[in-house]
PDB file of C-alpha atoms and ligand atoms in Angstrom:
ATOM      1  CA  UNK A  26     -47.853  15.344 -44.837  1.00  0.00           C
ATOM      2  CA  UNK A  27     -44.007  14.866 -45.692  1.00  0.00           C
ATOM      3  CA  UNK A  28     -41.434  17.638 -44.078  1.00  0.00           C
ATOM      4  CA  UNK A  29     -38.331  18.840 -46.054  1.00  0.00           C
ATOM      5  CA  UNK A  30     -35.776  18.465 -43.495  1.00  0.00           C
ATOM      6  CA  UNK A  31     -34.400  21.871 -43.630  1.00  0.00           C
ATOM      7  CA  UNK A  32     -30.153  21.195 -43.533  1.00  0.00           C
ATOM      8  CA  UNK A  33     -29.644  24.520 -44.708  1.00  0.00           C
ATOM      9  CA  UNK A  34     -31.966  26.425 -41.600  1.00  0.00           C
ATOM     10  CA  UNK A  35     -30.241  24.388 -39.009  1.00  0.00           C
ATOM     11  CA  UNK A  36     -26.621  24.743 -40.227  1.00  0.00           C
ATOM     12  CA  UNK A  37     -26.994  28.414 -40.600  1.00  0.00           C
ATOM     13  CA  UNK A  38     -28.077  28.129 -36.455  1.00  0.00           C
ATOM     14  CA  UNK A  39     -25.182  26.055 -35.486  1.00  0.00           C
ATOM     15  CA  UNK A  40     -22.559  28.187 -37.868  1.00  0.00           C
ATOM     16  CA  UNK A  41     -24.282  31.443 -36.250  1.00  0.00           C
ATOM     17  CA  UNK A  42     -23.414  30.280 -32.661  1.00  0.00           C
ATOM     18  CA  UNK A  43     -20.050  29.166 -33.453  1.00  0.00           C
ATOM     19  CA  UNK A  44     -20.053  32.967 -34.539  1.00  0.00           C
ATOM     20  CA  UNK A  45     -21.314  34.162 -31.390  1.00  0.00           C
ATOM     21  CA  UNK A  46     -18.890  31.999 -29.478  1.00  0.00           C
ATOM     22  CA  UNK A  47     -15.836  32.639 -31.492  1.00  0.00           C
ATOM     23  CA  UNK A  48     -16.187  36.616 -31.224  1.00  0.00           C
ATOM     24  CA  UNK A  49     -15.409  36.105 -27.434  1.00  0.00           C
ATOM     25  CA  UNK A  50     -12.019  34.187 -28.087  1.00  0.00           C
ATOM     26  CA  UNK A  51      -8.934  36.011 -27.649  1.00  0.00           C
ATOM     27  CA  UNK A  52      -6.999  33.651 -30.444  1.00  0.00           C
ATOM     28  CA  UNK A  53      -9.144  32.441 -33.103  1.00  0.00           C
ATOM     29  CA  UNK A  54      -9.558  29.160 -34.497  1.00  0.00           C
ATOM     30  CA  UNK A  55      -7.461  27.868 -37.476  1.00  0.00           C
ATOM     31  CA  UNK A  56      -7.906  25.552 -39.861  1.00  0.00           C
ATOM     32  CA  UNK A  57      -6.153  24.471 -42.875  1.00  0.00           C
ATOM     33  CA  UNK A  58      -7.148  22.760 -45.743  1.00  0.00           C
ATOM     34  CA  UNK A  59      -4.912  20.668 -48.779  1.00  0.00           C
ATOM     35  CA  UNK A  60      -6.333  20.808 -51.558  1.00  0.00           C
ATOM     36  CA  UNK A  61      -4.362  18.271 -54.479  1.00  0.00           C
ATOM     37  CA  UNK A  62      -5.312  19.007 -57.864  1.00  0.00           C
ATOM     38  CA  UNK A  63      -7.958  20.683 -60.112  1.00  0.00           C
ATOM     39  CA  UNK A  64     -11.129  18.182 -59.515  1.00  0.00           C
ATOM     40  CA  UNK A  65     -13.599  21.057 -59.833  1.00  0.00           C
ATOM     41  CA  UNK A  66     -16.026  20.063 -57.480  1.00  0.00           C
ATOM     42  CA  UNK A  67     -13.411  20.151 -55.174  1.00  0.00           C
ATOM     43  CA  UNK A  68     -12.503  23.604 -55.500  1.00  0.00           C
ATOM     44  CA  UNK A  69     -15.656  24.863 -55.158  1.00  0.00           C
ATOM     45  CA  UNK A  70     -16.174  22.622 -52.009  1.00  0.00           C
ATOM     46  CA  UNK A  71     -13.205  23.917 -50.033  1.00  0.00           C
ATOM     47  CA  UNK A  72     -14.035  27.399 -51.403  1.00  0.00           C
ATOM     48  CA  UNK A  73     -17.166  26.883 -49.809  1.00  0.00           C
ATOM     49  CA  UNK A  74     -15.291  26.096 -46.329  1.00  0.00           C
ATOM     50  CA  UNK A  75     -13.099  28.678 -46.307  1.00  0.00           C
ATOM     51  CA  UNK A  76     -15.515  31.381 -46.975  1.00  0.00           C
ATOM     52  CA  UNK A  77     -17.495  29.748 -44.064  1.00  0.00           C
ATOM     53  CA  UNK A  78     -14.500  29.462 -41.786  1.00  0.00           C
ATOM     54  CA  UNK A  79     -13.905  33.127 -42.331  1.00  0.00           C
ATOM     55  CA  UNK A  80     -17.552  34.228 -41.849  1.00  0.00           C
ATOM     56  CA  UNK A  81     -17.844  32.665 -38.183  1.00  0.00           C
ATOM     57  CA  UNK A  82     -14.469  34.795 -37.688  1.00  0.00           C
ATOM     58  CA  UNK A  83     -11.738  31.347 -37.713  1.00  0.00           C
ATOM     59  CA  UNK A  84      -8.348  31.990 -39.309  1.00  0.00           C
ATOM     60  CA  UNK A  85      -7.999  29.498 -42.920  1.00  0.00           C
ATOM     61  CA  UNK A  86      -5.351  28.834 -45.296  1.00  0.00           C
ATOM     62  CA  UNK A  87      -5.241  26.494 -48.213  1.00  0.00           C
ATOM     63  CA  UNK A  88      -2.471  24.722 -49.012  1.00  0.00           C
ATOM     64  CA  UNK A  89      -3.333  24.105 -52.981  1.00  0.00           C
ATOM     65  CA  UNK A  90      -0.623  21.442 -54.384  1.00  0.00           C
ATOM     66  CA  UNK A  91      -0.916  20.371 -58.174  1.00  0.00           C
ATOM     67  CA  UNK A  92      -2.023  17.008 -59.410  1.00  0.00           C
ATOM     68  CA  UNK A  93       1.589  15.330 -59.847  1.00  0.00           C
ATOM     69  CA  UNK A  94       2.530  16.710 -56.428  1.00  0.00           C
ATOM     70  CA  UNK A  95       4.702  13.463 -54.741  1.00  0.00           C
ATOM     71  CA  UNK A  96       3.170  11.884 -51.570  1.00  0.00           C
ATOM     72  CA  UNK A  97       6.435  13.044 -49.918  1.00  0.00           C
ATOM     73  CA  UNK A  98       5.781  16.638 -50.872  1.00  0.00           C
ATOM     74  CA  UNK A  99       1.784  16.393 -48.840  1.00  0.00           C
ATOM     75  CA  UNK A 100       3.509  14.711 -46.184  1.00  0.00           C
ATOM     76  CA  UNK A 101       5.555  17.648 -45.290  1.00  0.00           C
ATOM     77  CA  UNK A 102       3.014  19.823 -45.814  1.00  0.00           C
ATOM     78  CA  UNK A 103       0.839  17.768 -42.981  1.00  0.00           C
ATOM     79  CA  UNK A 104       4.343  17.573 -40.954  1.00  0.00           C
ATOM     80  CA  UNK A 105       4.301  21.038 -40.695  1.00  0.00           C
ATOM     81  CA  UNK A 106       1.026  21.670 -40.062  1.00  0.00           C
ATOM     82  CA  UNK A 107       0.976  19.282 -37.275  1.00  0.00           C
ATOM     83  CA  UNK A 108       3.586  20.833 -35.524  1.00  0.00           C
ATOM     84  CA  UNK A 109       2.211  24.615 -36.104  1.00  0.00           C
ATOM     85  CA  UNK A 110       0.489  25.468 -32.794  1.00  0.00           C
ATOM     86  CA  UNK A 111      -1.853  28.204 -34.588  1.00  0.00           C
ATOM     87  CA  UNK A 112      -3.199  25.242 -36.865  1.00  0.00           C
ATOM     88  CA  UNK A 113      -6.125  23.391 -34.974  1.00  0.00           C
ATOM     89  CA  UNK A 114      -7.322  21.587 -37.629  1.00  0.00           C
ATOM     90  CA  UNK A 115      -6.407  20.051 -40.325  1.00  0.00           C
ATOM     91  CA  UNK A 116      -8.367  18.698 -43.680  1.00  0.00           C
ATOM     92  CA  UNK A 117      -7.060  16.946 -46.761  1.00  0.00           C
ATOM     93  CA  UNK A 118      -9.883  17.136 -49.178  1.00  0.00           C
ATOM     94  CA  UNK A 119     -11.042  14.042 -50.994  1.00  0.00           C
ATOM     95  CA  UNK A 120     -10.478  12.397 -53.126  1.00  0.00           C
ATOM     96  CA  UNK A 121      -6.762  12.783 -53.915  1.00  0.00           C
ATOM     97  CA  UNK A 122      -5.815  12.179 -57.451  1.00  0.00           C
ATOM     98  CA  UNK A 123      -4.988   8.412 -58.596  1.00  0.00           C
ATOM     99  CA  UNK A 124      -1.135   7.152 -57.511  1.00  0.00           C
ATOM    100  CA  UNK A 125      -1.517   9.012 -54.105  1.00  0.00           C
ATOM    101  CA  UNK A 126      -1.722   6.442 -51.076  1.00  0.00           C
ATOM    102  CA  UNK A 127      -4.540   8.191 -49.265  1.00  0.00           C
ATOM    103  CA  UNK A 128      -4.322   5.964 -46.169  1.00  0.00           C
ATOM    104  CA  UNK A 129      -0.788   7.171 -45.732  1.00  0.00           C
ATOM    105  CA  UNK A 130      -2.047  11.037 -46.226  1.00  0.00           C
ATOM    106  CA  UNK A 131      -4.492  10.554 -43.776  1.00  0.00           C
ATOM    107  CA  UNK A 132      -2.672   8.649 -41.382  1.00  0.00           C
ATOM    108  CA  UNK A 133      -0.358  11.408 -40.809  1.00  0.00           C
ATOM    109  CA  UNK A 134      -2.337  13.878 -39.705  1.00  0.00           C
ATOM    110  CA  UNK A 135      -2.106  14.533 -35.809  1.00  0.00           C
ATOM    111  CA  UNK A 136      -4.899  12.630 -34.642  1.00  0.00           C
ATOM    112  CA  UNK A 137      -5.882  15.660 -31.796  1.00  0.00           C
ATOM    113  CA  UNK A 138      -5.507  18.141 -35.568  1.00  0.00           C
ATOM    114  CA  UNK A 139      -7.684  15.745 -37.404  1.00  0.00           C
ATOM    115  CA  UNK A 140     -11.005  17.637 -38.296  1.00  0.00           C
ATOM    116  CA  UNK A 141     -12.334  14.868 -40.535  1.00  0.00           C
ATOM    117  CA  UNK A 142     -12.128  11.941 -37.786  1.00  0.00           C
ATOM    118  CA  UNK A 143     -10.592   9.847 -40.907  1.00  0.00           C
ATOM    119  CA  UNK A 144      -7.209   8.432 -38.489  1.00  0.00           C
ATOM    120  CA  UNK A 145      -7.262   5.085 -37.460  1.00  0.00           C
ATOM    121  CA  UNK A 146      -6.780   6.550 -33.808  1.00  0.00           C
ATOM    122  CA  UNK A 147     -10.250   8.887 -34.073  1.00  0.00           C
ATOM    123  CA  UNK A 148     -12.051   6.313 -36.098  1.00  0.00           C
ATOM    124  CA  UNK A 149     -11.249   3.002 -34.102  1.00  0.00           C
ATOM    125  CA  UNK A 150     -12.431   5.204 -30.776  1.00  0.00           C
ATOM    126  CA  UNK A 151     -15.606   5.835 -32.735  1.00  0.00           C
ATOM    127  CA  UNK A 152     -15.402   2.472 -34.076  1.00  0.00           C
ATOM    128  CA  UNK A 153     -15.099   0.983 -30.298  1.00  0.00           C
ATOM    129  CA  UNK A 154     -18.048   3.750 -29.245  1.00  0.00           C
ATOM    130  CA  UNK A 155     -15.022   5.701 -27.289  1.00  0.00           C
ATOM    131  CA  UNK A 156     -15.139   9.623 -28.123  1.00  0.00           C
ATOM    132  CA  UNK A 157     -12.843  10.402 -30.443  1.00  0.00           C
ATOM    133  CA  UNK A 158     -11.147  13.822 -30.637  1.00  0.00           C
ATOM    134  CA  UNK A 159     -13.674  14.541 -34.132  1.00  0.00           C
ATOM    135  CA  UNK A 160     -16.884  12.948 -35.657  1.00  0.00           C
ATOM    136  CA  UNK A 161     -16.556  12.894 -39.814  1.00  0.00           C
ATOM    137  CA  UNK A 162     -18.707  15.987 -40.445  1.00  0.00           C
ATOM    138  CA  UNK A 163     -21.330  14.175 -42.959  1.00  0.00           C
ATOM    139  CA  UNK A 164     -21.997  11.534 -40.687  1.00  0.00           C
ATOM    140  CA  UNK A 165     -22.306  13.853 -37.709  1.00  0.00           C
ATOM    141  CA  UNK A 166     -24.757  16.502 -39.670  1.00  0.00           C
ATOM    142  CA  UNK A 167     -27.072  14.074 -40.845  1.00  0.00           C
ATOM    143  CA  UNK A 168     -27.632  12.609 -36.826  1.00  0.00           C
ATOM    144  CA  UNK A 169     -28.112  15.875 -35.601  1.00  0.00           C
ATOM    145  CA  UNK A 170     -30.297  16.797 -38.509  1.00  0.00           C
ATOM    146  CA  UNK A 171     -32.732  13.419 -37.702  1.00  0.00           C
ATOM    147  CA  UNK A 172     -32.033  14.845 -33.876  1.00  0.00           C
ATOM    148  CA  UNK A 173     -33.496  18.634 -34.655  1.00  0.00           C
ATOM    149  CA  UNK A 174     -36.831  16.954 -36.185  1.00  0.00           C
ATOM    150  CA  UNK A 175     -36.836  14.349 -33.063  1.00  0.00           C
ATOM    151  CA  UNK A 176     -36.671  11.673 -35.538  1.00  0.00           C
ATOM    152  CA  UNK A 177     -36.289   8.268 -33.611  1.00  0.00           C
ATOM    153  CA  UNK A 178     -33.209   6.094 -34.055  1.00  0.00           C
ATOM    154  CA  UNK A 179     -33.261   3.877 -31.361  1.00  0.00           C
ATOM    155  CA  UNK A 180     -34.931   0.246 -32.512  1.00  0.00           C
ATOM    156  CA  UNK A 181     -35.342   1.597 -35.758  1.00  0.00           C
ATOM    157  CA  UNK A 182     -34.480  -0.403 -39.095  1.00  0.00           C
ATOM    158  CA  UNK A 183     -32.029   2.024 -40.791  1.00  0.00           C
ATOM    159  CA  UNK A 184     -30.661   0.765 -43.852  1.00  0.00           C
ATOM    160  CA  UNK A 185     -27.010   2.954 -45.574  1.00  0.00           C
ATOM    161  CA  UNK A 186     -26.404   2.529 -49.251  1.00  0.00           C
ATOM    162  CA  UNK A 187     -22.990   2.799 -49.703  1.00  0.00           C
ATOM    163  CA  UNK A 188     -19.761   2.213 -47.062  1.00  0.00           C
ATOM    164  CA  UNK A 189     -17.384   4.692 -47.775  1.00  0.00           C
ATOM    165  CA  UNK A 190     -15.182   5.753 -45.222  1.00  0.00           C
ATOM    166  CA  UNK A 191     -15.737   9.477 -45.135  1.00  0.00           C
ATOM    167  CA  UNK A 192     -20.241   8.505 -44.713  1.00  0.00           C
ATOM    168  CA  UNK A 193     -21.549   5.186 -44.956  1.00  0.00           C
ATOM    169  CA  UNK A 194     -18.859   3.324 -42.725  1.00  0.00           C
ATOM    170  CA  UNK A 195     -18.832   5.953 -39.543  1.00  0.00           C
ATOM    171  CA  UNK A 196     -22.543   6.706 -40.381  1.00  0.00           C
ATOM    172  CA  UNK A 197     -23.943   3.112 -39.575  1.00  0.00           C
ATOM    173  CA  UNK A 198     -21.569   2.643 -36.538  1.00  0.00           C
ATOM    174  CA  UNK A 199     -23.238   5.797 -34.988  1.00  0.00           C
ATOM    175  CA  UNK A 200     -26.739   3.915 -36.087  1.00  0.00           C
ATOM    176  CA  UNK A 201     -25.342   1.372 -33.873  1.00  0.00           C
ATOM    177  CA  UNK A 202     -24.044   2.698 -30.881  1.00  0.00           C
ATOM    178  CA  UNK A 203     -27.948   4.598 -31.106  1.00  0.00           C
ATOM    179  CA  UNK A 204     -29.054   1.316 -30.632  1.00  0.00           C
ATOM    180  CA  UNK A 205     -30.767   1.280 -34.390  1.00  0.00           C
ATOM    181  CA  UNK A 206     -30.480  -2.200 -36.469  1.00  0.00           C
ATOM    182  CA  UNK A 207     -28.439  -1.253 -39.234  1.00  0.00           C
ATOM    183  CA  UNK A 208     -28.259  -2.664 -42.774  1.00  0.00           C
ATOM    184  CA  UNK A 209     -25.272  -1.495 -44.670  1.00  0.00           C
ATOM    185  CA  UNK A 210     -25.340  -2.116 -48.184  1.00  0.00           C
ATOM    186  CA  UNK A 211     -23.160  -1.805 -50.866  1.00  0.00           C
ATOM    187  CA  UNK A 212     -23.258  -2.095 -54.815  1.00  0.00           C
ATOM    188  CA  UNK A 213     -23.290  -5.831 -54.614  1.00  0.00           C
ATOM    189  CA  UNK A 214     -25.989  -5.752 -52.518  1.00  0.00           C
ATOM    190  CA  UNK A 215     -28.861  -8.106 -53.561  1.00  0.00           C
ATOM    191  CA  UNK A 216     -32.418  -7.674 -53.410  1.00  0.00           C
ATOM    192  CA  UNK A 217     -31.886  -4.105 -52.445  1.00  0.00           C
ATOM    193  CA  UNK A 218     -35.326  -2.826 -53.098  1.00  0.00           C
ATOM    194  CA  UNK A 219     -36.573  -5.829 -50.267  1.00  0.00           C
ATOM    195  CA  UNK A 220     -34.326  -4.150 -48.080  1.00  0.00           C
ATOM    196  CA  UNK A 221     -35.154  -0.750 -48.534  1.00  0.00           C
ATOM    197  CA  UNK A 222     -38.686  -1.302 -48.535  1.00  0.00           C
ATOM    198  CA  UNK A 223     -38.590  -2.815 -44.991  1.00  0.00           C
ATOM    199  CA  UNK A 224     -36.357   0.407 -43.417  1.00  0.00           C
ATOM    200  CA  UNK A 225     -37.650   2.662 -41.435  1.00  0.00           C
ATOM    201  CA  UNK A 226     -34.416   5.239 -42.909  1.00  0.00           C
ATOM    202  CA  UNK A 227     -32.736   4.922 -45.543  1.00  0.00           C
ATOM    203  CA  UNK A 228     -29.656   7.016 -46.244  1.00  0.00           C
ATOM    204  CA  UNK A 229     -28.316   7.185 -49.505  1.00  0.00           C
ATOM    205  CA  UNK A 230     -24.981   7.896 -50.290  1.00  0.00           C
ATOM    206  CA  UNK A 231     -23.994   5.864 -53.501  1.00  0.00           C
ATOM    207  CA  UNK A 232     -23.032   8.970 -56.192  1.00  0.00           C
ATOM    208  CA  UNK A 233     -25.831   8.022 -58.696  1.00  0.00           C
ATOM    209  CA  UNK A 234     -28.582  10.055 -59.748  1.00  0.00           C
ATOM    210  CA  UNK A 235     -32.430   9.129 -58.869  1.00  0.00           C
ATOM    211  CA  UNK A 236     -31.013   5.893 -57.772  1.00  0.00           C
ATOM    212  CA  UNK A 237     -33.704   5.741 -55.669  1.00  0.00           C
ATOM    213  CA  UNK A 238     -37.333   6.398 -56.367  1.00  0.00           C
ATOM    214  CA  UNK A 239     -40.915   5.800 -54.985  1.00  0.00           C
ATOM    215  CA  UNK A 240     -40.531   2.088 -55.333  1.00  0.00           C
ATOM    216  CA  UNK A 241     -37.841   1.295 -53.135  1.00  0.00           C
ATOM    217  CA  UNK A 242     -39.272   3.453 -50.364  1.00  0.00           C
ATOM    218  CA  UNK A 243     -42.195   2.165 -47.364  1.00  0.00           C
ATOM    219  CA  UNK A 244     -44.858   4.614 -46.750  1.00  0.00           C
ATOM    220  CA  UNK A 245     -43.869   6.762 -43.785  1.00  0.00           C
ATOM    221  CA  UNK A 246     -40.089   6.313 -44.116  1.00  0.00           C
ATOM    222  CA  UNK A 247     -37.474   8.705 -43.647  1.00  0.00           C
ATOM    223  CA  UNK A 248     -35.418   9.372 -46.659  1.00  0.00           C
ATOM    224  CA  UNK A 249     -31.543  11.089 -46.856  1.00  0.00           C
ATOM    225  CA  UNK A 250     -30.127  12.063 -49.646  1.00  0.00           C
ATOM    226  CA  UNK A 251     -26.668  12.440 -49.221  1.00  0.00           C
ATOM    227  CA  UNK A 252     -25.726  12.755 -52.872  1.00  0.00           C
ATOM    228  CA  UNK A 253     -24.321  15.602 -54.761  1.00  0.00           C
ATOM    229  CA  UNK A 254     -24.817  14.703 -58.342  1.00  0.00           C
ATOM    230  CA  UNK A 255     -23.491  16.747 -61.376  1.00  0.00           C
ATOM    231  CA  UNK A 256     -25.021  16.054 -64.516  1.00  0.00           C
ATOM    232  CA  UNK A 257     -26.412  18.418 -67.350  1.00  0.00           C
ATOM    233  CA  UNK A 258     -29.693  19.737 -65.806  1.00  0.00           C
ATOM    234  CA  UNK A 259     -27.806  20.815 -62.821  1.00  0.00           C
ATOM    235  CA  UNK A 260     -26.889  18.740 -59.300  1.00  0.00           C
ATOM    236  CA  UNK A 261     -29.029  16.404 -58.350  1.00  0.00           C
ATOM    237  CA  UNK A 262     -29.216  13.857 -55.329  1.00  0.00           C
ATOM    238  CA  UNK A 263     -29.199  10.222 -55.360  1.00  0.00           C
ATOM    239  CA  UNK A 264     -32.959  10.416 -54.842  1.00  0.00           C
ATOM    240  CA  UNK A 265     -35.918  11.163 -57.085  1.00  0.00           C
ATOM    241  CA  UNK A 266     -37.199  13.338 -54.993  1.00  0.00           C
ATOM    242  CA  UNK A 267     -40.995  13.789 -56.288  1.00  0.00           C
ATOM    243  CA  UNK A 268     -41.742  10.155 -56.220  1.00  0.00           C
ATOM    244  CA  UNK A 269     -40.497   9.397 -52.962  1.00  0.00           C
ATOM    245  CA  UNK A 270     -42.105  12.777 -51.774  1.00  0.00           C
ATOM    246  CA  UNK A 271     -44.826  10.956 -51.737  1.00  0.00           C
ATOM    247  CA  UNK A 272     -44.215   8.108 -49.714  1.00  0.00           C
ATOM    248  CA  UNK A 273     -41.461   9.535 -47.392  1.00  0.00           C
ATOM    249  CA  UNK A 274     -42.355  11.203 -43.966  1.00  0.00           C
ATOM    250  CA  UNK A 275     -39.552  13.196 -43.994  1.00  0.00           C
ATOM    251  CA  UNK A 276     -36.901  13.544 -46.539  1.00  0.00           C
ATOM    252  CA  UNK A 277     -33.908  15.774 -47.040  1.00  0.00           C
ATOM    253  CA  UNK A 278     -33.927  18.176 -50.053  1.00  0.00           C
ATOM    254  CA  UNK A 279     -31.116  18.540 -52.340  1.00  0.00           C
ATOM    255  CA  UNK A 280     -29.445  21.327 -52.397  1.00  0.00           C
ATOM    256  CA  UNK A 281     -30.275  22.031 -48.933  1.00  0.00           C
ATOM    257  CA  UNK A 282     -30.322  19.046 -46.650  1.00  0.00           C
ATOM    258  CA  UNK A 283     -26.780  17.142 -45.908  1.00  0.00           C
ATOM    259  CA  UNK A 284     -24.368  19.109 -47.726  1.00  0.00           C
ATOM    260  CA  UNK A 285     -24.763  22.427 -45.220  1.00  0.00           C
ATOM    261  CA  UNK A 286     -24.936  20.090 -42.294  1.00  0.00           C
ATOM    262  CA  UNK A 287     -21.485  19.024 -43.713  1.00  0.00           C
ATOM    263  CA  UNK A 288     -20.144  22.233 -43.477  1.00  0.00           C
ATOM    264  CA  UNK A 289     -20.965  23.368 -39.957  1.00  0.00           C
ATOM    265  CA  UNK A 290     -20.146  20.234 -38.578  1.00  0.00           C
ATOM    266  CA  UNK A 291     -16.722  21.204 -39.816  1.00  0.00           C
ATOM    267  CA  UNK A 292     -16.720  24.144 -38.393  1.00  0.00           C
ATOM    268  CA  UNK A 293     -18.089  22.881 -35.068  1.00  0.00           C
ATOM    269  CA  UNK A 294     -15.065  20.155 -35.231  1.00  0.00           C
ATOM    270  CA  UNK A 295     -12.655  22.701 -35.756  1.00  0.00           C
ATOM    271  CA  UNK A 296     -14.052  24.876 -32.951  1.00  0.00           C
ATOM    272  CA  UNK A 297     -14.235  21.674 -30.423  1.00  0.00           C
ATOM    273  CA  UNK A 298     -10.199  20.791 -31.695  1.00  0.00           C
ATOM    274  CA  UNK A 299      -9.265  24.179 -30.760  1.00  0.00           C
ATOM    275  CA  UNK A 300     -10.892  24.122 -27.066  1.00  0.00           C
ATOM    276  CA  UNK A 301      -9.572  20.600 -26.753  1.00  0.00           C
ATOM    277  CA  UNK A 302      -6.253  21.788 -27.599  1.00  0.00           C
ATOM    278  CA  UNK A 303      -6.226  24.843 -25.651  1.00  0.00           C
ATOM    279  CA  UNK A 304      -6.888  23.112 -22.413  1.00  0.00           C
ATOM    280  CA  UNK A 305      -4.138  21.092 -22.626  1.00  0.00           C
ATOM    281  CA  UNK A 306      -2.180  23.771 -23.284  1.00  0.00           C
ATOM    282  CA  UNK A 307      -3.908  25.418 -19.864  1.00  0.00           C
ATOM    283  CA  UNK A 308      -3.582  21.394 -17.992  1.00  0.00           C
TER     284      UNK A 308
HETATM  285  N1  GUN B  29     -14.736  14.947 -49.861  1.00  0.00           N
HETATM  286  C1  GUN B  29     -16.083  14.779 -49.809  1.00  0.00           C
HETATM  287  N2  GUN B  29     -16.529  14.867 -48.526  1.00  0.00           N
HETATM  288  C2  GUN B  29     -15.441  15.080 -47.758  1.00  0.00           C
HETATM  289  C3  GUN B  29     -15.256  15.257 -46.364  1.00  0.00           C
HETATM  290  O1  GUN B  29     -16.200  15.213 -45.545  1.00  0.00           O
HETATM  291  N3  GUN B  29     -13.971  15.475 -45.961  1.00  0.00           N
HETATM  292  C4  GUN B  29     -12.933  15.504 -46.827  1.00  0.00           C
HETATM  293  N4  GUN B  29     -11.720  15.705 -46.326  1.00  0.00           N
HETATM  294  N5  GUN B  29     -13.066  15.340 -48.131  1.00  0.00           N
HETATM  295  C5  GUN B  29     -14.320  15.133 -48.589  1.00  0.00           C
END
């Protein structure tokens, strides 16, 4: 029988006992998020935060900063919020528009600040298996959601489409350092189906819909869907999720699976900045 790895029914736990643990704090966790431009989906992701960052009782603002905005102009913004002590965390949502140097963005966040893990400081430590200050969220959710069903990683074949910084990249390096043999493939990947069909997981985090169906999957595998696809009939994964129902011992549903993993791992970043920061403050 396949299980529906239930994202949603986990994230709800870990954002109600940030809840719980937050309602004892004297000074609240805060985060702030840049928003640059009017890229819909966007909007109604960092909605989506902030209404979450709210309900487990953190302090939010959005900085929202229109599409021809200079890269000077979001530099000061992150200046600022770096040296704000009530700011704990600090996320520039992706992507930025075209003409922005997002490596320069990004690299000016405070490292200790940076809720994503996307510095060269946080992702080198994770990178060299050293803890860094924050995990990227999608990367972190989807461990901890293979974690929750005991799903083994260790000496497992684990194959990631897709090598983006923000999943496939830090995702297969935490494959690694869990001791998995990782395949990380990419659109000019050959022979992916060969691949696929010999992995034990396969994540899939390429931005197409039902780019993977029954075919590419071995009986008993574990299937994530990391995709967030919006096309007429409504948002749909990267999977084809009845034929690879059928094959797959587990598999993440979509809406449902990653995506609310995503968000409490933010939250649980910008909770775990805020301690961090606090007891230096206490040192
Ligand atoms: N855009 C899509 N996913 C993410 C994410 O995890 N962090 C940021 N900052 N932007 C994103």
């Amino acid at each position: 029988m396949t299980v529906i790895l239930d994202g949603k029914s986990l994230a709800n736990k870990i954002i109600e006992n940030i809840k719980i643990n937050t309602e004892s704090l004297s000074k609240k966790p805060k985060l702030a998020v840049i928003l640059v431009g009017d890229d819909s989906a966007s909007q109604i992701y960092v909605k989506n935060k902030q209404k979450k960052a709210e309900y487990v009782g953190f302090d939010s603002i959005v900085i929202p900063l229109p599409s021809d905005v200079t890269e000077e102009n979001i530099l000061e913004h992150i200046y600022i919020l770096n040296e704000d002590e009530n700011i704990n965390a600090i996320l520039v949502q992706l992507p930025l528009p075209k003409g922005i140097n997002q490596k320069k963005i990004l690299e000016a966040i405070d490292p200790i600040k940076d809720v994503d893990g996307f510095t060269s400081y946080n992702f080198g430590r994770l990178a060299l298996g050293y803890m860094p200050y924050a995990f990227p969220c999608t990367p972190k959710g989807i461990v901890k959601l293979l974690d929750a069903y005991n799903i083994e990683i260790e000496s497992k074949n684990i194959i990631v489409i897709g090598r983006s910084n923000i999943v496939g990249k830090p995702l297969s390096l935490i494959f690694q350092q869990r001791n998995a043999t990782v395949t990380m493939a990419n659109s000019y990947t050959k022979n992916l189906k060969e691949l696929t069909k010999n992995a034990d997981i396969i994540v899939s985090a390429v931005g197409k819909p039902n780019f993977i169906d029954g075919s590419f999957v071995k009986q008993g595998a574990v299937v994530v869907d990391v995709g967030i696809n919006r096309t007429e009939v409504g948002i749909l994964g990267d999977v084809d999720f009845p034929s690879v129902y059928e094959k797959a011992s587990f598999i993440t549903p979509v809406p449902g699976g990653v995506g609310p993993m995503t968000i409490a791992e933010l939250l649980e970043n910008t909770y775990e900045l805020f301690k961090i920061q606090r007891s230096l403050i206490l040192q």
